Coordinates of C-alpha atoms in Angstrom, one line a residue:
M504 CA 0.1 0.0 -0.2
A505 CA 1.2 3.5 -1.2
P506 CA 1.8 5.6 1.8
S507 CA -0.3 8.8 2.1
T508 CA 0.4 12.3 0.7
P509 CA 1.9 14.3 3.6
L510 CA -0.1 17.3 4.9
L511 CA 1.2 21.0 5.7
A512 CA -0.4 22.5 8.7
V513 CA -0.4 26.0 8.5
R514 CA -1.1 28.7 11.4
G515 CA -1.5 32.7 11.4
S516 CA -3.5 35.5 11.6
E517 CA -6.2 34.2 9.2
G518 CA -6.6 30.9 11.7
F519 CA -5.6 27.6 10.9
Y520 CA -5.9 24.9 8.0
M521 CA -4.0 22.0 6.2
V522 CA -2.5 21.8 2.7
T523 CA -2.6 18.8 1.1
G524 CA 1.4 17.9 -0.2
P525 CA 2.6 17.0 -3.5
P526 CA 1.4 16.9 -6.3
S527 CA -2.0 18.5 -5.9
F528 CA -1.3 21.7 -2.8
T529 CA -5.2 21.9 -2.4
E530 CA -6.4 22.9 1.1
N531 CA -7.6 20.0 3.0
T532 CA -11.5 20.4 3.0
T533 CA -11.7 17.3 5.0
L534 CA -10.6 18.9 8.4
Q535 CA -12.2 22.1 8.2
R536 CA -10.2 25.5 9.0
D537 CA -10.5 27.1 12.3
F538 CA -10.9 30.8 11.5
G539 CA -9.9 31.7 15.2
K540 CA -7.2 34.4 14.9
N541 CA -5.9 33.1 18.7
C542 CA -4.5 29.7 17.6
K543 CA -1.5 29.8 19.8
V544 CA 0.3 26.5 19.0
F545 CA -0.3 23.1 17.4
A546 CA 1.3 19.5 17.4
F547 CA 1.4 16.2 15.2
S548 CA 2.0 12.8 16.8
K549 CA 5.3 11.5 16.0
D550 CA 3.8 9.1 13.8
G551 CA 1.5 12.2 12.4
T552 CA -1.8 10.0 13.1
L553 CA -2.8 12.7 15.5
F554 CA -3.3 16.4 15.7
A555 CA -3.8 18.9 18.5
W556 CA -4.0 22.4 18.7
C557 CA -5.1 25.6 20.9
N558 CA -7.5 28.0 19.3
G559 CA -7.5 30.3 22.4
E560 CA -10.5 28.5 24.1
K561 CA -9.3 24.8 24.4
I562 CA -7.2 22.1 23.3
N563 CA -8.5 20.0 20.5
I564 CA -7.1 16.3 19.9
V565 CA -8.0 15.2 16.3
N566 CA -7.6 11.7 14.0
V567 CA -5.8 13.0 11.0
A568 CA -7.3 10.7 8.8
S569 CA -11.0 10.4 10.2
T570 CA -10.9 14.2 11.4
E571 CA -12.9 12.9 14.3
L572 CA -12.5 15.0 17.5
L573 CA -10.7 12.6 20.3
H574 CA -10.9 14.9 23.1
S575 CA -11.0 18.5 24.4
F576 CA -9.3 20.2 27.2
D577 CA -10.4 23.4 28.9
L578 CA -6.8 24.8 29.2
P579 CA -7.1 28.4 26.9
K580 CA -3.7 29.5 28.1
A581 CA -1.5 26.6 26.8
V582 CA 1.6 27.6 24.6
C583 CA 3.1 24.4 24.1
L584 CA 1.9 20.8 23.0
E585 CA 3.9 17.8 22.9
F586 CA 2.6 14.0 22.1
S587 CA 4.6 11.0 23.8
P588 CA 6.3 9.0 20.8
K589 CA 3.5 6.1 21.1
N590 CA 0.9 8.5 21.5
N591 CA -0.4 7.5 24.6
V592 CA 0.4 11.2 26.3
L593 CA 0.0 14.7 25.5
A594 CA 1.8 16.9 27.4
T595 CA 0.9 20.7 27.7
W596 CA 2.3 23.8 29.3
Q597 CA 1.7 27.2 30.1
A598 CA 3.2 30.1 31.7
Y599 CA 3.5 29.8 35.5
T600 CA 1.7 32.3 37.7
T601 CA 1.4 33.2 41.2
A602 CA -1.4 34.4 43.0
K603 CA -1.6 38.3 44.4
D604 CA -0.5 37.4 48.0
G605 CA 2.4 35.8 46.7
T606 CA 1.2 32.0 47.6
A607 CA 2.6 29.3 45.0
G608 CA 0.6 29.1 41.6
M609 CA -1.2 26.3 40.3
P610 CA 0.6 23.2 38.3
N611 CA 1.4 24.7 35.2
L612 CA 2.7 21.2 33.3
Q613 CA -0.2 18.8 32.4
L614 CA 0.2 15.2 31.2
H615 CA -3.2 14.1 29.8
D616 CA -4.2 10.1 29.1
V617 CA -4.6 10.4 25.3
K618 CA -7.2 7.4 25.2
T619 CA -9.3 8.5 28.3
G620 CA -8.4 12.3 28.3
K621 CA -7.7 12.2 32.4
C622 CA -4.8 14.2 33.7
L623 CA -2.3 11.4 34.7
K624 CA -0.1 14.0 36.7
S625 CA 0.5 17.7 37.1
F626 CA 3.6 19.7 37.7
I627 CA 4.8 23.0 38.6
Q628 CA 7.6 23.6 35.6
K629 CA 8.9 27.8 36.0
K630 CA 10.9 27.7 33.2
M631 CA 9.7 27.4 29.6
Q632 CA 13.2 26.0 28.6
N633 CA 13.3 21.7 28.8
W634 CA 9.4 22.1 29.8
C635 CA 8.4 18.8 28.2
P636 CA 9.5 15.4 29.8
C637 CA 11.9 13.2 27.4
W638 CA 10.7 9.8 26.6
A639 CA 12.5 6.6 25.1
D640 CA 11.0 5.5 21.8
D641 CA 9.0 2.6 23.5
E642 CA 7.9 5.1 26.4
S643 CA 9.5 2.7 29.0
V644 CA 11.2 5.3 30.5
S645 CA 10.6 9.0 30.6
A646 CA 12.6 11.5 32.5
R647 CA 12.7 15.4 33.3
I648 CA 14.9 17.7 35.2
V649 CA 14.0 18.6 39.0
N650 CA 16.7 21.0 40.5
N651 CA 20.1 19.3 40.8
E652 CA 18.6 15.7 39.3
V653 CA 17.1 13.8 36.6
H654 CA 13.7 12.3 37.7
F655 CA 13.2 8.7 35.7
F656 CA 9.8 7.3 35.5
E657 CA 8.8 3.9 34.0
N658 CA 5.6 2.7 32.2
N659 CA 4.1 6.7 32.1
N660 CA 3.5 6.0 36.0
F661 CA 4.4 9.8 37.3
D662 CA 3.3 9.1 40.7
T663 CA 6.2 7.4 41.8
I664 CA 10.1 8.0 40.8
A665 CA 11.6 4.8 39.5
N666 CA 15.2 6.2 39.5
K667 CA 17.1 9.4 40.3
L668 CA 20.3 10.8 38.4
H669 CA 21.7 13.4 41.5
L670 CA 24.5 15.4 40.1
Q671 CA 25.3 19.2 41.3
K672 CA 24.5 21.6 39.2
V673 CA 23.1 19.4 36.4
N674 CA 21.9 21.9 33.8
D675 CA 20.5 19.6 31.0
F676 CA 20.1 16.3 29.6
V677 CA 18.8 14.1 26.7
L678 CA 17.4 10.5 26.4
S679 CA 19.0 8.4 23.3
P680 CA 16.4 7.6 20.7
G681 CA 16.3 3.7 19.6
P682 CA 15.5 0.8 21.5
Q683 CA 16.6 -0.2 24.7
P684 CA 18.5 -0.1 27.0
S685 CA 17.9 3.6 27.1
K686 CA 21.3 5.9 27.4
V687 CA 21.1 9.4 28.7
S688 CA 23.7 12.3 28.4
V689 CA 24.0 14.9 30.9
Y690 CA 25.6 18.1 31.0
V691 CA 26.9 20.2 34.2
P692 CA 28.5 23.5 33.7
G693 CA 31.7 24.1 35.4
S694 CA 32.1 26.4 38.6
K695 CA 35.2 27.7 40.8
G696 CA 37.7 26.8 38.2
A697 CA 36.3 23.5 37.5
P698 CA 35.8 22.3 34.2
S699 CA 32.5 21.8 32.5
F700 CA 31.5 18.1 31.5
V701 CA 29.1 15.7 29.9
R702 CA 28.8 12.4 30.9
L703 CA 26.8 9.1 29.0
Y704 CA 25.1 6.6 31.4
Q705 CA 23.1 3.8 30.6
Y706 CA 19.7 3.5 32.3
P707 CA 19.3 2.4 34.9
N708 CA 23.3 2.2 36.3
F709 CA 23.9 5.7 37.8
G710 CA 26.3 4.6 40.4
G711 CA 28.7 7.7 40.3
P712 CA 31.3 8.7 37.6
Q713 CA 32.7 4.9 37.3
S714 CA 29.5 4.0 36.3
A715 CA 29.2 6.2 33.1
L716 CA 29.6 4.8 29.9
A717 CA 31.9 8.2 28.6
N718 CA 32.8 11.4 30.2
K719 CA 34.1 14.6 28.5
S720 CA 35.2 17.6 30.3
F721 CA 36.3 21.0 28.9
F722 CA 36.6 24.5 29.4
K723 CA 35.2 27.5 27.8
A724 CA 31.3 26.1 28.3
D725 CA 28.5 28.2 29.5
K726 CA 26.3 26.0 27.8
A727 CA 26.0 22.7 25.8
T728 CA 23.9 21.3 22.9
M729 CA 24.0 17.5 22.8
L730 CA 23.0 15.7 19.5
W731 CA 22.4 11.9 20.0
N732 CA 23.0 10.0 16.3
N733 CA 19.8 7.8 15.6
K734 CA 22.0 4.6 16.3
A735 CA 22.3 6.0 20.0
T736 CA 26.4 5.1 19.3
A737 CA 27.7 8.8 19.7
V738 CA 26.8 12.3 21.0
L739 CA 27.8 15.4 19.4
V740 CA 28.4 18.4 21.8
I741 CA 28.3 22.2 20.9
A742 CA 29.8 24.0 24.0
S743 CA 29.6 27.5 23.8
T744 CA 30.5 31.0 25.5
E745 CA 28.3 33.5 25.7
V746 CA 31.2 36.2 25.5
D747 CA 34.6 35.6 23.2
K748 CA 37.2 36.9 25.5
T749 CA 39.7 37.3 22.2
G750 CA 37.5 39.9 20.8
A751 CA 37.2 37.9 17.4
S752 CA 33.4 37.4 17.6
Y753 CA 30.5 38.6 19.6
Y754 CA 28.8 35.6 18.8
G755 CA 30.7 33.9 21.5
E756 CA 33.1 31.1 21.3
Q757 CA 32.3 27.6 20.1
T758 CA 33.7 24.2 20.2
L759 CA 32.7 20.5 19.0
H760 CA 33.0 17.5 20.8
Y761 CA 32.6 13.9 20.1
I762 CA 32.0 11.5 22.5
A763 CA 31.2 7.8 21.9
T764 CA 29.2 5.2 24.5
N765 CA 32.3 2.9 23.8
G766 CA 34.3 5.7 25.7
E767 CA 36.2 7.1 23.2
S768 CA 36.0 11.3 22.9
A769 CA 37.9 13.6 20.6
V770 CA 37.4 17.3 20.0
V771 CA 36.6 17.7 16.3
Q772 CA 39.3 19.9 14.7
L773 CA 37.4 22.6 12.6
P774 CA 39.9 23.9 9.9
K775 CA 38.7 27.5 9.9
N776 CA 38.3 30.1 13.2
G777 CA 35.0 31.5 14.0
P778 CA 31.2 30.6 15.0
I779 CA 29.9 26.7 14.5
Y780 CA 26.6 27.6 12.9
D781 CA 24.9 24.1 12.4
V782 CA 25.8 20.6 13.4
V783 CA 23.8 17.8 11.9
W784 CA 23.9 13.7 11.9
N785 CA 23.2 12.1 8.5
P786 CA 20.0 9.8 9.7
N787 CA 22.3 7.1 8.8
S788 CA 24.5 7.7 12.1
T789 CA 27.8 7.4 10.2
E790 CA 28.7 10.6 9.4
F791 CA 27.4 14.4 10.5
C792 CA 28.0 18.0 8.7
A793 CA 29.3 21.3 10.3
V794 CA 28.9 24.5 9.2
Y795 CA 31.4 27.1 10.7
G796 CA 33.6 29.7 10.3
F797 CA 33.5 33.3 9.9
M798 CA 31.5 34.3 6.9
P799 CA 31.7 33.1 4.0
A800 CA 31.6 30.2 6.3
K801 CA 33.1 26.6 5.4
A802 CA 30.9 23.3 5.6
T803 CA 32.5 19.7 6.2
V804 CA 31.4 16.8 6.4
F805 CA 33.1 14.4 9.2
N806 CA 33.3 10.6 9.8
L807 CA 32.9 8.7 13.0
K808 CA 36.6 9.3 13.4
C809 CA 36.6 12.7 13.4
D810 CA 38.0 12.7 10.0
P811 CA 37.2 15.2 7.2
V812 CA 35.1 13.2 4.5
F813 CA 34.5 15.9 1.9
D814 CA 34.7 19.8 2.2
F815 CA 31.9 21.9 0.7
G816 CA 34.1 24.8 0.5
T817 CA 33.3 28.3 1.4
G818 CA 29.9 30.4 1.0
P819 CA 27.1 32.4 2.5
R820 CA 25.8 29.8 4.6
N821 CA 24.7 29.0 8.5
A822 CA 22.5 25.8 8.3
A823 CA 22.4 22.5 7.1
Y824 CA 19.5 20.1 6.4
Y825 CA 19.6 16.3 5.6
S826 CA 16.4 14.7 4.0
S827 CA 14.7 11.9 5.9
P828 CA 16.9 9.1 3.8
G829 CA 19.9 11.1 4.3
H830 CA 20.6 10.9 0.6
I831 CA 20.3 14.4 0.0
L832 CA 22.0 17.3 2.0
V833 CA 20.7 21.2 1.9
L834 CA 23.4 24.0 2.7
A835 CA 21.6 27.2 3.2
G836 CA 22.0 30.8 4.8
F837 CA 18.9 32.1 6.3
G838 CA 18.2 34.8 8.8
N839 CA 20.6 37.7 7.9
L840 CA 21.7 35.9 4.8
R841 CA 19.9 36.2 1.3
G842 CA 18.7 32.6 1.3
Q843 CA 20.8 31.1 -1.1
M844 CA 20.9 27.2 -0.8
E845 CA 23.2 24.5 -2.4
V846 CA 21.4 21.1 -2.7
W847 CA 24.1 18.2 -2.6
D848 CA 24.0 14.6 -3.8
V849 CA 25.5 12.9 -0.5
K850 CA 26.6 9.8 -2.4
N851 CA 28.6 11.4 -5.1
Y852 CA 29.1 15.0 -3.4
K853 CA 27.6 16.4 -6.5
L854 CA 25.7 19.8 -6.8
I855 CA 22.2 19.2 -7.9
S856 CA 20.9 22.5 -7.7
K857 CA 21.3 26.1 -6.3
P858 CA 18.0 27.9 -5.5
L859 CA 17.5 31.2 -4.0
A860 CA 14.7 31.3 -1.2
S861 CA 14.9 35.0 -0.3
D862 CA 13.8 36.3 3.3
S863 CA 13.2 32.8 4.6
T864 CA 13.2 32.0 8.4
Y865 CA 12.2 28.4 8.2
F866 CA 13.0 25.5 6.3
A867 CA 11.9 21.8 6.5
W868 CA 12.2 18.7 4.3
C869 CA 9.1 16.8 3.5
P870 CA 9.0 13.1 4.7
D871 CA 9.0 11.9 1.1
G872 CA 12.4 13.2 0.9
E873 CA 12.0 14.7 -2.7
H874 CA 10.4 18.1 -1.4
F875 CA 10.9 20.9 1.2
V876 CA 9.6 24.1 2.4
T877 CA 10.6 27.2 3.2
A878 CA 8.6 30.2 5.0
T879 CA 8.7 33.3 5.8
C880 CA 7.2 33.7 9.3
A881 CA 6.4 36.4 11.7
P882 CA 7.4 37.7 14.1
R883 CA 10.7 37.2 12.6
L884 CA 9.7 39.0 9.6
R885 CA 6.3 40.7 9.6
V886 CA 6.5 41.9 5.7
G887 CA 6.2 39.3 2.9
N888 CA 4.9 36.3 4.7
G889 CA 4.4 33.2 2.6
Y890 CA 5.5 29.9 2.1
K891 CA 7.0 27.9 -1.1
I892 CA 7.2 24.0 -1.6
W893 CA 10.0 22.8 -3.8
H894 CA 11.6 20.1 -5.5
Y895 CA 15.1 19.4 -4.6
T896 CA 16.0 19.9 -8.3
G897 CA 15.7 23.7 -7.4
S898 CA 11.6 24.5 -8.9
V899 CA 8.8 26.0 -7.0
L900 CA 6.1 23.8 -7.4
H901 CA 3.5 25.8 -4.9
K902 CA 3.8 29.3 -3.6
C903 CA 1.2 31.2 -1.0
E904 CA 2.0 34.7 -0.1
V905 CA -0.5 36.2 2.4
P906 CA -1.8 39.8 2.2
S907 CA 0.1 42.5 3.5
N908 CA -2.3 43.0 6.4
A909 CA -2.3 39.1 7.4
E910 CA 0.8 37.1 9.2
I911 CA 2.0 33.5 8.8
W912 CA 3.5 32.1 12.6
Q913 CA 4.0 28.7 12.0
V914 CA 4.2 25.7 9.1
S915 CA 5.1 22.2 9.9
W916 CA 4.7 19.0 7.7
Q917 CA 2.5 16.2 8.9
P918 CA 5.8 13.3 10.3
F919 CA 5.8 9.8 9.1
L920 CA 7.5 6.6 10.6
D921 CA 11.4 6.1 9.0
G922 CA 11.3 3.9 6.3
T923 CA 7.5 5.0 5.0
F924 CA 8.9 6.8 2.0
P925 CA 11.7 4.8 0.2
A926 CA 14.4 6.8 -0.9
K927 CA 14.3 7.2 -4.9
A928 CA 17.0 7.6 -7.5
I929 CA 18.5 11.3 -7.5
T930 CA 18.0 13.3 -10.6
Y931 CA 19.7 16.3 -11.6
Q932 CA 17.2 17.7 -14.3
A933 CA 15.0 20.3 -13.1
V934 CA 11.4 18.9 -12.6
V935 CA 8.7 20.9 -14.7
S936 CA 7.1 23.5 -12.5
G937 CA 3.1 25.0 -13.3
L938 CA 4.0 28.1 -11.8
P939 CA 5.7 31.0 -14.1
S940 CA 9.1 31.5 -13.1
A941 CA 10.0 34.9 -11.5
E942 CA 13.0 36.5 -12.9
V943 CA 15.6 36.7 -10.0
K944 CA 16.5 40.3 -9.7
V945 CA 20.4 40.9 -9.5
A946 CA 21.3 43.3 -6.6
K947 CA 24.1 45.6 -8.3
A948 CA 26.8 47.1 -6.0
Y949 CA 26.6 50.7 -5.3
R950 CA 28.8 52.6 -7.3
P951 CA 29.7 56.4 -6.4
P952 CA 28.7 58.9 -9.4
A953 CA 32.9 59.3 -10.4
L954 CA 33.2 55.7 -11.0
R955 CA 29.6 55.0 -13.2
N956 CA 31.1 55.9 -16.5
K957 CA 34.5 53.8 -15.5
P958 CA 35.2 50.0 -16.3
I959 CA 34.3 47.7 -13.7
T960 CA 37.3 46.3 -12.0
S961 CA 36.5 43.1 -10.1
S962 CA 37.8 42.7 -6.5
K963 CA 36.7 40.3 -4.1
L964 CA 36.5 40.7 -0.1
H965 CA 37.4 36.8 0.3
E966 CA 39.0 34.1 -1.2
E967 CA 36.2 31.6 -2.2
E968 CA 37.8 27.9 -1.2
P969 CA 36.2 25.4 -3.9
P970 CA 34.8 21.8 -2.8
Q971 CA 37.3 19.4 -2.0
N972 CA 37.2 15.6 -1.6
M973 CA 38.9 14.8 1.6
K974 CA 38.8 10.7 1.2
P975 CA 42.0 8.7 0.3
Q976 CA 42.1 8.1 -3.0
P977 CA 41.9 4.5 -4.1
G978 CA 45.5 3.0 -4.0
N979 CA 46.4 5.5 -1.8
S980 CA 46.6 4.4 2.0
D981 CA 47.7 8.0 2.8
K982 CA 45.6 10.1 5.1
P983 CA 44.4 13.1 3.6
L984 CA 46.3 16.1 4.0
S985 CA 45.5 18.9 6.5
K986 CA 44.9 22.6 5.2
M987 CA 48.6 23.4 6.5
A988 CA 50.1 20.3 4.7
L989 CA 48.4 21.3 1.5
K990 CA 49.8 24.8 1.8
N991 CA 53.5 23.6 2.4
Q992 CA 52.8 21.3 -0.7
R993 CA 51.9 24.2 -3.2
K994 CA 54.6 26.5 -1.9
H995 CA 56.9 23.7 -2.2
E996 CA 55.8 23.2 -5.9
A997 CA 55.7 26.7 -6.7
K998 CA 59.3 26.8 -5.7
K999 CA 60.2 23.7 -7.5
A1000 CA 58.5 25.4 -10.8
A1001 CA 60.5 28.7 -10.1
K1002 CA 63.8 27.1 -10.1
Q1003 CA 63.2 25.0 -13.2
E1004 CA 62.1 28.4 -14.9
A1005 CA 65.2 30.2 -13.9
K1006 CA 67.3 27.2 -14.9
T1007 CA 65.6 27.5 -18.5
D1008 CA 66.6 31.1 -18.6
G1009 CA 69.7 30.6 -17.6
S1010 CA 70.6 28.1 -20.3
Q1011 CA 69.0 30.1 -23.1
E1012 CA 70.8 33.5 -22.1
S1013 CA 74.3 33.5 -20.8
T1014 CA 74.7 37.0 -21.3
P1015 CA 72.3 39.8 -19.3
S1016 CA 70.1 41.8 -21.3
P1017 CA 70.7 45.5 -21.6
A1018 CA 67.3 45.8 -19.3
L1019 CA 69.0 44.4 -16.4
Q1020 CA 71.9 46.8 -16.6
D1021 CA 69.9 48.9 -14.7
V1022 CA 68.9 47.0 -12.0
P1023 CA 70.3 47.8 -8.6
H1024 CA 72.9 45.5 -7.3
S1025 CA 71.0 44.7 -4.3
I1026 CA 68.9 42.5 -6.6
L1027 CA 71.3 40.9 -8.8
P1028 CA 72.0 37.3 -8.5
S1029 CA 74.7 36.5 -6.2
V1030 CA 78.2 35.8 -7.6
T1031 CA 80.4 33.8 -5.1
S1032 CA 84.1 34.3 -5.0
G1033 CA 85.5 31.6 -3.5
D1034 CA 86.8 33.2 -0.4
P1035 CA 84.1 33.4 2.4
E1036 CA 85.6 36.7 3.9
V1037 CA 85.0 38.4 0.6
D1038 CA 81.7 36.7 0.3
K1039 CA 80.5 37.9 3.6
K1040 CA 81.5 41.6 3.0
I1041 CA 79.7 41.7 -0.4
K1042 CA 76.7 40.1 1.4
N1043 CA 76.7 42.8 3.9
L1044 CA 77.2 45.5 1.4
K1045 CA 73.9 44.3 -0.6
K1046 CA 72.3 44.4 2.7
K1047 CA 72.9 48.0 3.3
L1048 CA 72.3 48.5 -0.5
K1049 CA 68.7 47.1 -0.2
A1050 CA 68.1 49.4 2.9
I1051 CA 68.8 52.2 1.3
E1052 CA 66.4 51.4 -1.8
Q1053 CA 63.7 51.2 0.9
L1054 CA 64.5 54.8 2.5
K1055 CA 64.3 56.1 -1.2
D1056 CA 61.1 54.4 -1.6
Q1057 CA 59.6 55.9 1.6
A1058 CA 61.0 59.3 1.1
A1059 CA 59.3 59.0 -2.5
T1060 CA 56.0 58.5 -1.0
G1061 CA 56.2 61.9 1.2
K1062 CA 57.3 60.3 4.5
Q1063 CA 59.8 62.4 6.7
L1064 CA 63.0 60.6 7.4
E1065 CA 65.3 60.9 10.5
K1066 CA 69.0 62.3 10.4
N1067 CA 70.5 59.3 10.4
Q1068 CA 68.2 57.4 7.7
L1069 CA 69.1 60.1 5.5
E1070 CA 72.8 60.2 6.4
K1071 CA 72.6 56.3 4.9
I1072 CA 71.6 57.6 1.9
Q1073 CA 74.4 59.5 1.6
K1074 CA 76.6 56.8 1.6
E1075 CA 75.2 54.8 -1.4
A1076 CA 77.7 56.0 -3.9
A1077 CA 80.3 54.8 -1.9
L1078 CA 78.9 51.5 -1.1
L1079 CA 78.3 50.8 -4.8
K1080 CA 82.0 51.9 -5.4
E1081 CA 83.1 49.7 -2.8
L1082 CA 81.1 46.6 -3.9
E1083 CA 81.9 47.3 -7.7
D1084 CA 85.8 47.0 -6.6
L1085 CA 85.2 43.8 -4.3
E1086 CA 83.9 42.1 -7.1
L1087 CA 86.0 43.4 -9.9
G1088 CA 88.9 41.6 -7.7
F1089 CA 87.7 38.2 -8.7

């Protein structure tokens, strides 16, 4: 049975509605549009079968296929919704408030049984950060952070704490995806000179540092982002400081660390200095892509040994997105960049297309692995709101622009379970679009009036680096050369070529050309006399003459010379005579 077409949910000032995905792109009429202007949040379940939204009056849960209303909850102020992986629990959160007399407020985090509609448990969760409990994929384990502890619950029984992981000042944790046994990564920020650290544990073995599967400590970390791969074999940690003490960047300072569950850990060496904008795992869990460095940023794919596999060169980019099958990678520059995208075939590392999505604030792959959506949403941008659905070959298949007095707040694809849509063969031929092709206006660089009638001279602010395959070539067991090694190799080759050229010139002409007769002695090729003392004198004289040449150049540019520098210039004739006598001697 062929999978159904993914839906695209849209929320904005004109209400909430759904659009049928490719190839039809029509508004879904089975689930009626909600015209309420106070739709604050919506969420699909992990398998896409259930959908919940809050319209400012209540939370509704519907079955997507049948559009049957399953439950309604009287929670008009809810601003966060999330389903558990198996659709057994719906978690809701609203802002925490206290009474006027200062007494504690009502619990604001609620967990509802999706089947019965009953409230399983309520908690006080003051911060929006990490508000939602984390579940294992089979829901056998769930956890939430409370003060200096991570509390674990089993089989959605939230009345009993099954296990506790106690770490002083624990700041964040992430449960691993995939089958049991569950693993958990925890981050503890450093204090009083002690380093920050990330530890990996296997549930429920929390008997101290010795029971940890892996441990990685590091300085320069005010916060850390932890990313598990799909197979739960390794974690990538982006450690960042809020302030760069070197003054090189106002984005702070970031480092990238790799930690494996077998105890191995490493710092990922990034060849270019600057911020780390994005890091993503390939869904196959065997490699990851990092976007980093001062603009124009570099993007590199690394393997599990943290060795570079492919370098995409430099470009205006700050984000990376793998398709669900992992066969296509999009590198993009959104936010304060102009929206240039690069679509790459990951297997062959070949560029498929370079579409431009100007003013985009959001990007997401369709679950079919062939299409993606880009959107301009408020409040990030309040002008020109709308969305476009693209084919990865660069064609815009559907476009929606809302009126100037309306806004779009959120768009989201209906998710599907992994493997629902098999990966198809990649095509490089652009798919035909039914939309008229809009001409891309190329913004011209400003030229002052005095230069407008003169020929344009090309000048680049940055030297662009081309893409480069870092894999060892077949038959060559050597590791790929580092950036410094490549630079030295090029230098050596250039020197060799210059020597060869000099030899060729020397064999063709044994006598100096008339043009060389006027060249200063300081830059003529050196001739040896055979006497070390005489050679040393000649060398010193040439050195002094070269310094005089430089002083004369400085004087020509209008620089005021010192008295001793002027005296040096006056000695030029005497030094030239001395050098001539020494050279005539042999």
